Amino acid sequence: MLSDLNLGDGQNLGTTNGRIALDCSVRHTRQGHVCISTTDFFFPLVDSPYLQGRIGAANVLSDLYAEGVGDCDFVLMLLAACRDMNEDERTICTKEMVKGFNDACLEAQTSVSGGQTVLNPWPVIGGVATTICSEGEYVKSDGAQVGDVVVLTKPLGTQVAVNVHEWRVRQTPKWQELSKRSIISLEQAEDMMHAAVCSMSRLNRHAGKCTT
């Protein structure tokens, strides 16, 4: 959809054509260092605003870890407070989201140094994570070779678990079909979602450090 806009200047490191990166923007600074930055956000897919904030931070930081970067220098928070909640609900929900986000950043030994806040129909939280490093302190995302070993640092299937949870909560035809054919039980769906939330809220920092 955006290919005709010719975005990027060809200076991104770790991409085949040096243009828009997959997860992180990896750039040489004027001082000769490497600046790696990424942005992401998380919609309200869980019932706990605290966990939503924590997952939002883990989601942002995970892109740095995927580049083999274990240390984040600072994080900017992108926050959307729900305009459709009453004032008390909005205050409680927003504070819990921010607390979860900040706690995850503190666990990652980084800090939230700024950001932006807006009103939105849904409560959303995310941010921008940035690190400054040297050559050799990160892994280029286009360096995979035939025969390389793929190491899974988290279990696959998170999106499937979240989808099934959404179908169950909304009692959609897809959930009705799953139940009718005895493909998955209510208890199994709840266990899947619990495992997915635990996985999404856990930092992948140690795995990131192992790749460099």
Short mmCIF file of C-alpha atoms in Angstrom, two decimals:
data_model
loop_
_atom_site.label_atom_id
_atom_site.label_comp_id
_atom_site.label_asym_id
_atom_site.label_seq_id
_atom_site.Cartn_x
_atom_site.Cartn_y
_atom_site.Cartn_z
CA MET A 1 0.00 0.00 0.00
CA LEU A 2 2.85 2.40 0.82
CA SER A 3 5.46 1.09 -1.61
CA ASP A 4 5.00 3.98 -4.02
CA LEU A 5 5.90 6.51 -1.30
CA ASN A 6 9.56 5.46 -1.45
CA LEU A 7 10.06 5.71 2.31
CA GLY A 8 13.56 5.53 3.78
CA ASP A 9 16.91 6.75 2.54
CA GLY A 10 18.79 3.49 2.09
CA GLN A 11 20.90 4.01 5.21
CA ASN A 12 19.27 1.46 7.55
CA LEU A 13 21.67 -1.29 8.59
CA GLY A 14 20.64 -4.94 8.53
CA THR A 15 18.05 -4.69 5.76
CA THR A 16 18.49 -5.89 2.20
CA ASN A 17 17.96 -2.50 0.59
CA GLY A 18 18.76 -0.21 3.52
CA ARG A 19 15.23 1.16 3.64
CA ILE A 20 12.39 0.58 6.10
CA ALA A 21 13.42 -2.00 8.71
CA LEU A 22 11.30 -4.94 9.87
CA ASP A 23 11.41 -4.30 13.63
CA CYS A 24 14.13 -1.82 14.49
CA SER A 25 15.68 1.16 12.80
CA VAL A 26 19.45 0.62 12.91
CA ARG A 27 21.46 3.68 11.94
CA HIS A 28 25.00 5.01 12.19
CA THR A 29 25.20 8.21 14.21
CA ARG A 30 27.32 11.17 13.17
CA GLN A 31 29.65 10.28 16.06
CA GLY A 32 30.33 6.80 14.68
CA HIS A 33 28.10 4.79 16.99
CA VAL A 34 25.03 2.73 16.11
CA CYS A 35 21.57 3.92 17.15
CA ILE A 36 18.89 1.22 17.37
CA SER A 37 15.31 2.29 17.99
CA THR A 38 11.92 0.66 17.74
CA THR A 39 8.30 1.50 18.44
CA ASP A 40 5.28 -0.66 19.20
CA PHE A 41 2.02 -0.57 21.18
CA PHE A 42 -0.48 -2.95 22.72
CA PHE A 43 -4.28 -2.91 22.54
CA PRO A 44 -6.49 -3.98 25.48
CA LEU A 45 -6.48 -7.74 24.87
CA VAL A 46 -6.25 -8.60 28.59
CA ASP A 47 -8.58 -7.73 31.47
CA SER A 48 -5.89 -6.27 33.74
CA PRO A 49 -4.67 -2.75 32.88
CA TYR A 50 -1.49 -3.44 34.85
CA LEU A 51 -0.72 -6.47 32.72
CA GLN A 52 -1.60 -4.52 29.59
CA GLY A 53 1.04 -1.97 30.54
CA ARG A 54 3.61 -4.63 31.32
CA ILE A 55 2.93 -6.47 28.06
CA GLY A 56 3.13 -3.16 26.19
CA ALA A 57 6.63 -2.52 27.55
CA ALA A 58 7.78 -6.09 26.94
CA ASN A 59 6.46 -5.81 23.39
CA VAL A 60 8.44 -2.64 22.72
CA LEU A 61 11.65 -3.93 24.29
CA SER A 62 11.43 -7.30 22.56
CA ASP A 63 12.35 -5.74 19.22
CA LEU A 64 15.66 -4.55 20.68
CA TYR A 65 16.28 -7.98 22.16
CA ALA A 66 15.60 -9.53 18.76
CA GLU A 67 18.57 -7.53 17.47
CA GLY A 68 20.78 -9.08 20.17
CA VAL A 69 20.70 -5.90 22.25
CA GLY A 70 20.30 -6.65 25.95
CA ASP A 71 20.45 -3.09 27.26
CA CYS A 72 18.04 -0.26 26.47
CA ASP A 73 19.25 3.28 27.14
CA PHE A 74 15.82 4.90 27.48
CA VAL A 75 12.14 4.51 26.62
CA LEU A 76 9.51 7.00 25.50
CA MET A 77 5.95 6.07 26.50
CA LEU A 78 3.03 6.39 24.07
CA LEU A 79 -0.22 6.41 26.04
CA ALA A 80 -3.86 6.62 25.00
CA ALA A 81 -6.34 7.06 27.86
CA CYS A 82 -9.89 5.87 27.22
CA ARG A 83 -12.19 8.83 26.62
CA ASP A 84 -15.33 6.68 26.98
CA MET A 85 -14.64 5.76 30.63
CA ASN A 86 -15.83 8.00 33.44
CA GLU A 87 -13.16 10.01 35.23
CA ASP A 88 -12.62 7.54 38.08
CA GLU A 89 -12.41 4.54 35.74
CA ARG A 90 -10.04 6.38 33.40
CA THR A 91 -7.78 7.43 36.28
CA ILE A 92 -7.54 3.93 37.76
CA CYS A 93 -7.07 2.22 34.39
CA THR A 94 -4.46 4.70 33.15
CA LYS A 95 -2.43 4.65 36.36
CA GLU A 96 -2.37 0.85 36.38
CA MET A 97 -1.28 0.70 32.73
CA VAL A 98 1.52 3.18 33.38
CA LYS A 99 2.58 1.32 36.53
CA GLY A 100 2.79 -1.99 34.64
CA PHE A 101 4.73 -0.36 31.81
CA ASN A 102 7.15 1.35 34.18
CA ASP A 103 7.69 -1.76 36.32
CA ALA A 104 8.70 -3.75 33.24
CA CYS A 105 11.09 -0.98 32.16
CA LEU A 106 12.67 -0.91 35.62
CA GLU A 107 13.09 -4.70 35.47
CA ALA A 108 14.84 -4.19 32.14
CA GLN A 109 17.13 -1.69 33.89
CA THR A 110 16.00 1.19 31.74
CA SER A 111 13.84 4.24 32.40
CA VAL A 112 10.89 6.06 30.88
CA SER A 113 12.26 9.50 29.99
CA GLY A 114 9.29 11.07 28.19
CA GLY A 115 6.45 10.40 25.82
CA GLN A 116 3.05 11.53 24.59
CA THR A 117 -0.52 11.12 25.85
CA VAL A 118 -3.82 11.36 23.96
CA LEU A 119 -7.49 10.47 24.47
CA ASN A 120 -8.74 7.51 22.46
CA PRO A 121 -11.80 5.22 22.32
CA TRP A 122 -9.62 2.36 23.65
CA PRO A 123 -6.89 2.40 26.28
CA VAL A 124 -3.63 1.76 24.42
CA ILE A 125 -0.04 1.80 25.65
CA GLY A 126 3.31 1.39 23.95
CA GLY A 127 6.45 3.33 23.37
CA VAL A 128 9.79 3.87 21.69
CA ALA A 129 12.87 2.03 22.93
CA THR A 130 16.35 3.26 22.00
CA THR A 131 19.88 2.09 22.56
CA ILE A 132 23.25 3.42 21.43
CA CYS A 133 25.87 0.74 20.85
CA SER A 134 28.97 -0.14 18.86
CA GLU A 135 29.45 -2.45 15.90
CA GLY A 136 29.55 -6.00 17.19
CA GLU A 137 27.06 -5.31 19.97
CA TYR A 138 24.02 -6.21 17.91
CA VAL A 139 22.96 -8.85 15.37
CA LYS A 140 21.92 -7.73 11.90
CA SER A 141 18.45 -8.98 11.01
CA ASP A 142 19.47 -10.00 7.47
CA GLY A 143 22.37 -12.22 8.51
CA ALA A 144 20.62 -15.60 8.61
CA GLN A 145 22.25 -18.35 6.56
CA VAL A 146 21.08 -21.76 5.37
CA GLY A 147 21.93 -24.26 8.09
CA ASP A 148 21.72 -21.79 10.98
CA VAL A 149 20.05 -23.04 14.16
CA VAL A 150 16.77 -21.37 15.12
CA VAL A 151 16.43 -20.94 18.89
CA LEU A 152 12.92 -20.27 20.19
CA THR A 153 13.12 -18.09 23.29
CA LYS A 154 9.36 -18.15 23.85
CA PRO A 155 6.69 -20.71 22.89
CA LEU A 156 4.83 -20.30 19.62
CA GLY A 157 1.05 -19.95 19.49
CA THR A 158 0.45 -16.76 21.47
CA GLN A 159 -1.70 -15.19 18.75
CA VAL A 160 -3.76 -18.37 18.45
CA ALA A 161 -4.43 -18.32 22.20
CA VAL A 162 -5.43 -14.65 22.10
CA ASN A 163 -7.73 -15.22 19.12
CA VAL A 164 -9.46 -18.14 20.82
CA HIS A 165 -9.89 -16.04 23.96
CA GLU A 166 -11.51 -13.24 21.97
CA TRP A 167 -13.81 -15.70 20.18
CA ARG A 168 -14.84 -17.22 23.52
CA VAL A 169 -15.50 -13.89 25.25
CA ARG A 170 -17.59 -12.64 22.32
CA GLN A 171 -19.23 -16.03 21.76
CA THR A 172 -18.52 -15.80 18.03
CA PRO A 173 -19.51 -18.45 15.48
CA LYS A 174 -15.87 -19.59 15.42
CA TRP A 175 -15.99 -20.37 19.14
CA GLN A 176 -19.33 -22.10 18.75
CA GLU A 177 -17.81 -24.28 16.03
CA LEU A 178 -14.79 -25.12 18.17
CA SER A 179 -17.07 -26.10 21.05
CA LYS A 180 -19.49 -28.06 18.88
CA ARG A 181 -16.68 -30.14 17.40
CA SER A 182 -15.02 -30.58 20.82
CA ILE A 183 -11.77 -29.17 19.46
CA ILE A 184 -11.09 -27.19 22.62
CA SER A 185 -12.81 -26.91 25.99
CA LEU A 186 -13.49 -23.81 28.06
CA GLU A 187 -10.82 -24.85 30.54
CA GLN A 188 -8.26 -25.40 27.80
CA ALA A 189 -9.02 -21.99 26.28
CA GLU A 190 -8.53 -20.32 29.65
CA ASP A 191 -5.28 -22.20 30.25
CA MET A 192 -4.04 -21.18 26.79
CA MET A 193 -4.77 -17.52 27.46
CA HIS A 194 -3.12 -17.65 30.89
CA ALA A 195 0.03 -19.13 29.36
CA ALA A 196 -0.01 -16.52 26.60
CA VAL A 197 -0.32 -13.64 29.07
CA CYS A 198 2.55 -15.02 31.15
CA SER A 199 4.69 -15.29 28.02
CA MET A 200 3.81 -11.84 26.68
CA SER A 201 4.49 -10.13 30.00
CA ARG A 202 7.92 -11.76 30.43
CA LEU A 203 10.95 -9.85 29.20
CA ASN A 204 13.17 -11.56 26.63
CA ARG A 205 16.24 -9.71 27.83
CA HIS A 206 18.37 -12.73 28.74
CA ALA A 207 17.70 -14.29 25.35
CA GLY A 208 18.78 -11.05 23.66
CA LYS A 209 22.04 -11.01 25.57
CA CYS A 210 22.80 -14.60 24.50
CA THR A 211 22.86 -13.80 20.79
CA THR A 212 25.85 -11.45 20.75
#
